[in-house]
GROMACS .gro file of N, CA and C in nm:
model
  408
    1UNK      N    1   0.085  -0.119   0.000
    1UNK     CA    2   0.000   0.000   0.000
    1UNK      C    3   0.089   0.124   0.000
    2UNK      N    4   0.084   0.226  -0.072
    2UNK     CA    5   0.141   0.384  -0.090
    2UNK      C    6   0.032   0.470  -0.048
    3UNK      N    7   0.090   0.575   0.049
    3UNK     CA    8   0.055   0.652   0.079
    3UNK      C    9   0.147   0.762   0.060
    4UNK      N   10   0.056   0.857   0.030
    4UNK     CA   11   0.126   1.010   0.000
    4UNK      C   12   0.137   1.067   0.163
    5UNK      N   13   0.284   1.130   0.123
    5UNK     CA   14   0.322   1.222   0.231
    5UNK      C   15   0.326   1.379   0.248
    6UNK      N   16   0.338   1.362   0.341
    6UNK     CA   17   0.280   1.536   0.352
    6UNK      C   18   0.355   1.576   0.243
    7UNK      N   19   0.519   1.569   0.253
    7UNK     CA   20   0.561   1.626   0.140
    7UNK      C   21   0.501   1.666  -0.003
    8UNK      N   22   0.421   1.521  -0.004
    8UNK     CA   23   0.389   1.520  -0.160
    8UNK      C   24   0.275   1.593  -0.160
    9UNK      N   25   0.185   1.543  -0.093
    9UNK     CA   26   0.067   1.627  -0.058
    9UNK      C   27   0.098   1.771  -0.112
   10UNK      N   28   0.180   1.827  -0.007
   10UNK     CA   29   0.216   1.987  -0.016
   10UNK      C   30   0.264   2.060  -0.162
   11UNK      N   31   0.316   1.989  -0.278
   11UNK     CA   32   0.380   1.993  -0.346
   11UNK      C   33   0.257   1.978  -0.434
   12UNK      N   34   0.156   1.911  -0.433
   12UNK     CA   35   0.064   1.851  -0.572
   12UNK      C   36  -0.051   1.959  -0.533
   13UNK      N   37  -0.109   2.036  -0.404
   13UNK     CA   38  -0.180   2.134  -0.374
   13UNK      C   39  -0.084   2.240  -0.411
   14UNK      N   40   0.001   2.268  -0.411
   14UNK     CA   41   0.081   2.417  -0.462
   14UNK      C   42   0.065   2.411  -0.579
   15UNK      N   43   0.094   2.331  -0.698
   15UNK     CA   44   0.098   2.324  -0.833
   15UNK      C   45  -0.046   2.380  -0.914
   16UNK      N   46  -0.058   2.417  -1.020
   16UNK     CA   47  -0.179   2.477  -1.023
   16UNK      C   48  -0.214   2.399  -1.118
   17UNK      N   49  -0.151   2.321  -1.190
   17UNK     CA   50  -0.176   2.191  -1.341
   17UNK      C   51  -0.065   2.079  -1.266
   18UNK      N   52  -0.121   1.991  -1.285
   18UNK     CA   53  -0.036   1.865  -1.324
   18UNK      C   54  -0.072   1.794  -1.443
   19UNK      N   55   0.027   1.685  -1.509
   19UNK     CA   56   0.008   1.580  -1.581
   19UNK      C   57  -0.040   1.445  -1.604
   20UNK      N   58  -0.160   1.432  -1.639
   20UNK     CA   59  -0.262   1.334  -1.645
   20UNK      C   60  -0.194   1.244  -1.757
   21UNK      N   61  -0.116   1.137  -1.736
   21UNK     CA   62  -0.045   1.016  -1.850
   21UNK      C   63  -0.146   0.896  -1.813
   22UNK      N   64  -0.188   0.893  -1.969
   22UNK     CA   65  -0.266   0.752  -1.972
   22UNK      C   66  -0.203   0.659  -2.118
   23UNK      N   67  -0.262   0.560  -2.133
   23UNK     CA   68  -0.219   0.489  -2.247
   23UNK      C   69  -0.317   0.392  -2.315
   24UNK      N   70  -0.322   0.382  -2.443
   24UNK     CA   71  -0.408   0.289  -2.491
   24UNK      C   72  -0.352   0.167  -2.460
   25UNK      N   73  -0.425   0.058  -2.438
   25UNK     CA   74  -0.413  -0.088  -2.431
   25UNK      C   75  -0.275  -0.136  -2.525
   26UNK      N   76  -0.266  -0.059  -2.642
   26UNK     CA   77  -0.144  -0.050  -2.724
   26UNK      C   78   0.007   0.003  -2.724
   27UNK      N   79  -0.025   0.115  -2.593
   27UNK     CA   80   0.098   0.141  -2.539
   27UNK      C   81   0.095   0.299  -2.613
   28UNK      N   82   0.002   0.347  -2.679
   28UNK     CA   83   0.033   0.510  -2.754
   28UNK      C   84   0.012   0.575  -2.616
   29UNK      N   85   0.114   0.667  -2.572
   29UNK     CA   86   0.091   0.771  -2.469
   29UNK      C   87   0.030   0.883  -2.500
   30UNK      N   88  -0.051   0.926  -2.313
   30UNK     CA   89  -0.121   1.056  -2.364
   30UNK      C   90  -0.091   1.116  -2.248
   31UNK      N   91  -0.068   1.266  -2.261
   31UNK     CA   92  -0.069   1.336  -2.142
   31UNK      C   93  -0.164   1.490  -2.164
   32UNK      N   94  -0.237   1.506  -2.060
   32UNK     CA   95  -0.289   1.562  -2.044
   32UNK      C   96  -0.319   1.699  -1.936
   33UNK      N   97  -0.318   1.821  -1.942
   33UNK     CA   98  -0.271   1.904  -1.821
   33UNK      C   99  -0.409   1.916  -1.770
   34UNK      N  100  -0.387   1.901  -1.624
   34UNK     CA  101  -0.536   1.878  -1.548
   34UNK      C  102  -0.506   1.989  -1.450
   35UNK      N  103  -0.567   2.115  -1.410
   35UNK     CA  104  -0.614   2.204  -1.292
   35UNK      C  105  -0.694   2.157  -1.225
   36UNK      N  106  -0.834   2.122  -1.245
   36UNK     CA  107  -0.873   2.052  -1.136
   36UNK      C  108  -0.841   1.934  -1.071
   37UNK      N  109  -0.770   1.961  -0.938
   37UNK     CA  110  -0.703   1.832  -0.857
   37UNK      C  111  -0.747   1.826  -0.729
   38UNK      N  112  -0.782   1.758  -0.661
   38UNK     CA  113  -0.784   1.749  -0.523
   38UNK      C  114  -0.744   1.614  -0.502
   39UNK      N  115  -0.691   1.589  -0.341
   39UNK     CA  116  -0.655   1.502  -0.266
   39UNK      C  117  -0.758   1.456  -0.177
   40UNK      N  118  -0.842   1.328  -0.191
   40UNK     CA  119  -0.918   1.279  -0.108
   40UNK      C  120  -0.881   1.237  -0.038
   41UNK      N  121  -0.765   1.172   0.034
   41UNK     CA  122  -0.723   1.049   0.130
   41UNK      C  123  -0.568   1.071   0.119
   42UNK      N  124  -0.527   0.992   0.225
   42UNK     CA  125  -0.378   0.941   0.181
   42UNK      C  126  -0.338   0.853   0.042
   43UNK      N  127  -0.478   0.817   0.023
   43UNK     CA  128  -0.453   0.717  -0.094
   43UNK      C  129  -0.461   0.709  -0.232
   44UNK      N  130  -0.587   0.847  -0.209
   44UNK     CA  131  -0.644   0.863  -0.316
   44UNK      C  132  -0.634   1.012  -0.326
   45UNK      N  133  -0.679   1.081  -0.493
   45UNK     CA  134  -0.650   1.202  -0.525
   45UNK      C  135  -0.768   1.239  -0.649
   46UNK      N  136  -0.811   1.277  -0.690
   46UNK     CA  137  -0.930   1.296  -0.771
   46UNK      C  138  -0.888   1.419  -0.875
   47UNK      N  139  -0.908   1.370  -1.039
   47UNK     CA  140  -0.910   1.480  -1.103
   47UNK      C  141  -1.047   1.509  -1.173
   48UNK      N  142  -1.079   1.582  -1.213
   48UNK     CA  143  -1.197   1.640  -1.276
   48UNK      C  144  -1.165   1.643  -1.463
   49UNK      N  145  -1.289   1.593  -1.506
   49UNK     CA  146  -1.312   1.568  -1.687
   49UNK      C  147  -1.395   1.694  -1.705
   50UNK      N  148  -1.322   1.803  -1.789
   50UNK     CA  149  -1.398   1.904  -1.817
   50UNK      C  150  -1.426   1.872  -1.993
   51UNK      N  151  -1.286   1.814  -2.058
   51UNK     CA  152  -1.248   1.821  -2.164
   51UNK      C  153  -1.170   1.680  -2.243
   52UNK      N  154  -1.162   1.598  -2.170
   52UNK     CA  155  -1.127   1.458  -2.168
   52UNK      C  156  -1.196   1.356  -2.333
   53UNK      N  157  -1.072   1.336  -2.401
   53UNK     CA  158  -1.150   1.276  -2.536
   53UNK      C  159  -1.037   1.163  -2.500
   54UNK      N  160  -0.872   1.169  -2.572
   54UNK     CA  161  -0.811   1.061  -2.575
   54UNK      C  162  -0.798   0.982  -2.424
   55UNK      N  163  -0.767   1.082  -2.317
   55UNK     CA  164  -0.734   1.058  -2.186
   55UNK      C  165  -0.850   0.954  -2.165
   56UNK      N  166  -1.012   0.997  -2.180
   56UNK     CA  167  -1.110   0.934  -2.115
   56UNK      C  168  -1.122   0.773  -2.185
   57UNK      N  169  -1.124   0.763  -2.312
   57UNK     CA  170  -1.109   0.658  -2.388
   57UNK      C  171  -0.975   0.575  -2.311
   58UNK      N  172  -0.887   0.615  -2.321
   58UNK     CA  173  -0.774   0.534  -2.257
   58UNK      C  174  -0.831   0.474  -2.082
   59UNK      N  175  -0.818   0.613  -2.020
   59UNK     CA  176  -0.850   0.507  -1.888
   59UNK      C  177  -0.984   0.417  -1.890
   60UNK      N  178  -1.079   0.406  -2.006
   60UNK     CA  179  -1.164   0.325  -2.044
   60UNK      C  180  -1.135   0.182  -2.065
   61UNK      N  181  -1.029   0.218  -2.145
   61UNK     CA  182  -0.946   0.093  -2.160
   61UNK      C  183  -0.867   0.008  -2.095
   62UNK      N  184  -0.753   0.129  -2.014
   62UNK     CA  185  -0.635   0.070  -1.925
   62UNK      C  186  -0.669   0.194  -1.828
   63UNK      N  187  -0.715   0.135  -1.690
   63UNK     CA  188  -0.689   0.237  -1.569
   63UNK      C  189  -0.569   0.254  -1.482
   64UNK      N  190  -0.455   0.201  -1.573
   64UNK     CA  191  -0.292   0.232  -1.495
   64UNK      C  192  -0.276   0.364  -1.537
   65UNK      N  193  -0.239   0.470  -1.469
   65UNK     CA  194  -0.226   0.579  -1.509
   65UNK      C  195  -0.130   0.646  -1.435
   66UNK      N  196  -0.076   0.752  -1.434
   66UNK     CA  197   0.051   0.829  -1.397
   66UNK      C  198  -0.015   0.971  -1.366
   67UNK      N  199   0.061   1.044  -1.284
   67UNK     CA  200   0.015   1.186  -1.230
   67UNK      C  201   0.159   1.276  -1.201
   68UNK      N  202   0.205   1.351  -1.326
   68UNK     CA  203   0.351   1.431  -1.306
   68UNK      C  204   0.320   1.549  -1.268
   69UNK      N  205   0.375   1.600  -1.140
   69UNK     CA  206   0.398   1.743  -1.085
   69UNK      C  207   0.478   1.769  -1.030
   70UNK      N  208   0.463   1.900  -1.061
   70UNK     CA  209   0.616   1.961  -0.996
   70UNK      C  210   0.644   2.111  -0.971
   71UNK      N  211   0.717   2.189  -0.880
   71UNK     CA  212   0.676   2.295  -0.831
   71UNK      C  213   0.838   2.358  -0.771
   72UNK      N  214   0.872   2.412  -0.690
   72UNK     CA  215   0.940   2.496  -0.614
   72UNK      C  216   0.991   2.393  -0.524
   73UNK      N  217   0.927   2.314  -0.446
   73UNK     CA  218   0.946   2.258  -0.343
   73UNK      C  219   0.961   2.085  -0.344
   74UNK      N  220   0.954   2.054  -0.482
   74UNK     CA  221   0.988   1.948  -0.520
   74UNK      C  222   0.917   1.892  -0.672
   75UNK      N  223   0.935   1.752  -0.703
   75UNK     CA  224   0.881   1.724  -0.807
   75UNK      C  225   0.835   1.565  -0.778
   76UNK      N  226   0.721   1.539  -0.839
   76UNK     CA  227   0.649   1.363  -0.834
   76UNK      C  228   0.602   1.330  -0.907
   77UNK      N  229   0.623   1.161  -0.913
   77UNK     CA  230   0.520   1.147  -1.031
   77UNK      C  231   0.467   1.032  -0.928
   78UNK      N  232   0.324   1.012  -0.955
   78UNK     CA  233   0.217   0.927  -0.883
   78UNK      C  234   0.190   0.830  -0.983
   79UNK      N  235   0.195   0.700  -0.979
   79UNK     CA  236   0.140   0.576  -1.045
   79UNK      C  237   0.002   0.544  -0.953
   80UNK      N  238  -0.108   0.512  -1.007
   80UNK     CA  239  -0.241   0.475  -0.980
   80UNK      C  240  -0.323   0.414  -1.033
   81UNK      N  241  -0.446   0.369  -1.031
   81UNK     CA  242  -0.516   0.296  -1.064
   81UNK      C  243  -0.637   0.392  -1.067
   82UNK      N  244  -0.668   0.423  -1.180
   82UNK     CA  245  -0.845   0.517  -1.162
   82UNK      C  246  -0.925   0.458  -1.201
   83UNK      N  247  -1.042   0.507  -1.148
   83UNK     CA  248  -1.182   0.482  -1.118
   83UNK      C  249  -1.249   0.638  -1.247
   84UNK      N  250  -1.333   0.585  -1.323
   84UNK     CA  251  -1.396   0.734  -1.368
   84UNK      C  252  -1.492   0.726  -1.332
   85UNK      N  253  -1.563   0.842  -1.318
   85UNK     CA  254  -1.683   0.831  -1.211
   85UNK      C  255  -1.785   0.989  -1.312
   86UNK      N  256  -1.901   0.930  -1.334
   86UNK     CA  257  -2.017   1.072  -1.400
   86UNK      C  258  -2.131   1.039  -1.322
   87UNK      N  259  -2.150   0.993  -1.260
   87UNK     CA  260  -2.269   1.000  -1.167
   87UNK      C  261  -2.245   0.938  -1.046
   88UNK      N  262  -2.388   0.993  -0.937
   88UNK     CA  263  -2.380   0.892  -0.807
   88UNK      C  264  -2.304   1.024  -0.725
   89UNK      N  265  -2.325   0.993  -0.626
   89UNK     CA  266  -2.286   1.091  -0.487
   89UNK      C  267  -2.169   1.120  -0.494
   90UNK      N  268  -2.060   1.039  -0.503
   90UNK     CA  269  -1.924   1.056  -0.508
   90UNK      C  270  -1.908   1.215  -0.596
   91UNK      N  271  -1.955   1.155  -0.771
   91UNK     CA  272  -1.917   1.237  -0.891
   91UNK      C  273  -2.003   1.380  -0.801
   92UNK      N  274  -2.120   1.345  -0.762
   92UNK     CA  275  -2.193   1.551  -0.734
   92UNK      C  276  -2.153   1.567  -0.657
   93UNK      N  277  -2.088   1.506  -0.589
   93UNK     CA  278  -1.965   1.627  -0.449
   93UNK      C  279  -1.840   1.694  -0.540
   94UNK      N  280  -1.771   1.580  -0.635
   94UNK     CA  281  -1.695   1.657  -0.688
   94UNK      C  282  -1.781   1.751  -0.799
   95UNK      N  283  -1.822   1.729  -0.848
   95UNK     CA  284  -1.908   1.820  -0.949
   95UNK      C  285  -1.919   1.991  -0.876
   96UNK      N  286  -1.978   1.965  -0.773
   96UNK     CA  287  -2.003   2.111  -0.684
   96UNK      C  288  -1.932   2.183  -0.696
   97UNK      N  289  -1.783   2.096  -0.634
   97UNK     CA  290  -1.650   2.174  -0.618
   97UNK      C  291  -1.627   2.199  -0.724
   98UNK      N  292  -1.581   2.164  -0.826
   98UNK     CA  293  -1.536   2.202  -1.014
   98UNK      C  294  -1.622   2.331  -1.036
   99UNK      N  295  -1.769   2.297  -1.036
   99UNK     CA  296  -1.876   2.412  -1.092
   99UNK      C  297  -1.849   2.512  -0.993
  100UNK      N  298  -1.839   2.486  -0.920
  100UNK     CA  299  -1.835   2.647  -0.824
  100UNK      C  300  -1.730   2.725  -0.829
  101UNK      N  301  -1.561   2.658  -0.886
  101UNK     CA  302  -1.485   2.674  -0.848
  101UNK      C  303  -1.455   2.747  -1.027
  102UNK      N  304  -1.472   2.718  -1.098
  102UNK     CA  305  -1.525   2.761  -1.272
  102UNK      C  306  -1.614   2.932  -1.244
  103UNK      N  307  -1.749   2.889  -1.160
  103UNK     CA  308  -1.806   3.036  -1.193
  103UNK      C  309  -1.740   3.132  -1.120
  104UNK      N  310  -1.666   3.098  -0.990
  104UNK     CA  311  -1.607   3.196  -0.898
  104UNK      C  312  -1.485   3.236  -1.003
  105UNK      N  313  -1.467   3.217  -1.087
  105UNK     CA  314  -1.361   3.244  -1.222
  105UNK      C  315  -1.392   3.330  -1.331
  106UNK      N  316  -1.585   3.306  -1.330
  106UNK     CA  317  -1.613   3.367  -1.454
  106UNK      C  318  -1.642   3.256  -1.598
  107UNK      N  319  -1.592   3.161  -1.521
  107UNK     CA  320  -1.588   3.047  -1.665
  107UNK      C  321  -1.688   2.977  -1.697
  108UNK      N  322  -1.756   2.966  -1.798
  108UNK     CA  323  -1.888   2.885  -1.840
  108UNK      C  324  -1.854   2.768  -1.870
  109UNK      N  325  -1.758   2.659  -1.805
  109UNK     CA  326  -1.717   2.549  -1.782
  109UNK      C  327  -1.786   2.432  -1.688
  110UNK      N  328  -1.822   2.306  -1.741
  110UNK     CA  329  -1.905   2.259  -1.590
  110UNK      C  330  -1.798   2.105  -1.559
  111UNK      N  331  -1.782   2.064  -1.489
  111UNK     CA  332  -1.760   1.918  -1.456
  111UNK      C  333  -1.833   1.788  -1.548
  112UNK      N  334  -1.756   1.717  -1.633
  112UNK     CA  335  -1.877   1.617  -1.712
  112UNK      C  336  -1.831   1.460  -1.639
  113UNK      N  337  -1.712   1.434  -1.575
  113UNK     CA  338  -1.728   1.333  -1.488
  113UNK      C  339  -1.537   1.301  -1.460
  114UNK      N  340  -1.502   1.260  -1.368
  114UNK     CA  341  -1.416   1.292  -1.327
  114UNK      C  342  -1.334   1.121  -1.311
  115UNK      N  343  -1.174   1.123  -1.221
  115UNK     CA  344  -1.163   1.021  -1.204
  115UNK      C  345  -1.045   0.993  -1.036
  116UNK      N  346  -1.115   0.896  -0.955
  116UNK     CA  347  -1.054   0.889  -0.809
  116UNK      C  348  -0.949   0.783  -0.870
  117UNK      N  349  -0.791   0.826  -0.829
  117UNK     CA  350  -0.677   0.772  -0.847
  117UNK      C  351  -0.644   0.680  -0.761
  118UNK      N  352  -0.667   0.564  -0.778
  118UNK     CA  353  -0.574   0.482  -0.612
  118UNK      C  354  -0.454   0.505  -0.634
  119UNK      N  355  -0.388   0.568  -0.514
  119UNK     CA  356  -0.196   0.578  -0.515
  119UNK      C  357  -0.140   0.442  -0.548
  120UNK      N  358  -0.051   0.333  -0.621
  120UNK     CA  359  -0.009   0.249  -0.626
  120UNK      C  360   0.125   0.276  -0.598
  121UNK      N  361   0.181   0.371  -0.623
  121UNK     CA  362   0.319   0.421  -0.598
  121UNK      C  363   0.354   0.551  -0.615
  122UNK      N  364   0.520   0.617  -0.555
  122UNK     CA  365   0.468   0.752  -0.542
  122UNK      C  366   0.632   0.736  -0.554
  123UNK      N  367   0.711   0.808  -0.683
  123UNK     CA  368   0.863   0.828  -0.694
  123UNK      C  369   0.867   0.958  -0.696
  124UNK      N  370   1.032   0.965  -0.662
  124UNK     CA  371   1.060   1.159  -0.672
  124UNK      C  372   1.098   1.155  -0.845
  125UNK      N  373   1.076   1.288  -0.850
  125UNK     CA  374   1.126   1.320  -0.965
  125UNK      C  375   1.199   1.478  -0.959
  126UNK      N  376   1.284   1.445  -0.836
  126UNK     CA  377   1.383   1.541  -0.790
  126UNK      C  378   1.533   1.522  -0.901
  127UNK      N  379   1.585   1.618  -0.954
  127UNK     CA  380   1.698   1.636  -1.037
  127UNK      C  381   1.790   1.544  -0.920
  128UNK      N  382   1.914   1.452  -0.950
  128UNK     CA  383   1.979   1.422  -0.886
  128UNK      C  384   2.017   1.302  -0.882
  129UNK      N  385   2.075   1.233  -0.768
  129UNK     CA  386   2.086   1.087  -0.771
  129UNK      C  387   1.972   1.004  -0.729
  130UNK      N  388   1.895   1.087  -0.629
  130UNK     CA  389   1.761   1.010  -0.616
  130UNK      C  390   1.655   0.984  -0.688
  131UNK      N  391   1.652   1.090  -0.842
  131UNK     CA  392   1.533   1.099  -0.933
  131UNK      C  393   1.538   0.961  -0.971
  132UNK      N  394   1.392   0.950  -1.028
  132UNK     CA  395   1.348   0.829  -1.038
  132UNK      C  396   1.301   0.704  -0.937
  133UNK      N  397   1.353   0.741  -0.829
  133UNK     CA  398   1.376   0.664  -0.716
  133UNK      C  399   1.214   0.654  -0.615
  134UNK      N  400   1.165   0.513  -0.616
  134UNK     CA  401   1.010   0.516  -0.550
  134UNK      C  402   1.035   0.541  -0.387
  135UNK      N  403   0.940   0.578  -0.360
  135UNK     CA  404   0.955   0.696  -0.216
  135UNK      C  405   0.805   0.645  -0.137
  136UNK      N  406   0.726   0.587  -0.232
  136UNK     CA  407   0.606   0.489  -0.097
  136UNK      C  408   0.520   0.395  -0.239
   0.00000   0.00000   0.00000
């Protein structure tokens, strides 16, 4: 089991985009820059589908997926397992947060369904001898 640490925590809430990497069953990579992020758990982390075509098709396919960020205070990449989620209690809690968080912006943007990440692993992607190196 991986759990995120404060460190990382602190580092993936400072960032204002991270990198959403998914892949077809075939191995074609996709990355995708995601703003809406939150951290549900130690375990888990949730991004929001405003705009999702190749990304959503892929984790349709293969839900191994990757999460690259990086900031001032360090850099990570998250390996996980997602869940996509457009309806049901879970999706309209996050929905709220996205839509509210869009008009307090001005943006005529809504939430169309989102996806909860299980952490499977959590490496630095600090410049150095440790980059690359898994950390939980």
């Amino acid at each position: 089991m991986a759990v995120l640490s404060d460190e990382v925590k602190k580092v993936f809430e400072e960032v204002p985009t991270l990198v959403f990497c998914t892949a077809t069953l075939e191995g074609q990579p996709n990355g995708a820059p995601v703003g809406m992020k939150k951290i549900i758990d130690d375990e888990t982390v949730y991004v929001s589908d405003q705009f999702f075509k190749k990304t959503l098709a892929n984790v349709k396919a293969n839900s191994k997926v990757s999460l690259v960020f990086w900031g001032d205070s360090g850099a990570y990449q998250i390996h996980g397992t997602a869940r996509y989620v457009d309806e049901g209690e879970q999706f309209a809690e996050q929905k709220k947060w996205v839509d509210a968080a869009f008009a307090a912006m001005g943006a005529p943007i809504v939430a169309k369904g989102g996806c909860f990440v299980h952490v499977d692993a959590v490496y630095t992607s600090q410049p150095g001898p440790t980059a690359g190196d898994r950390i939980a």
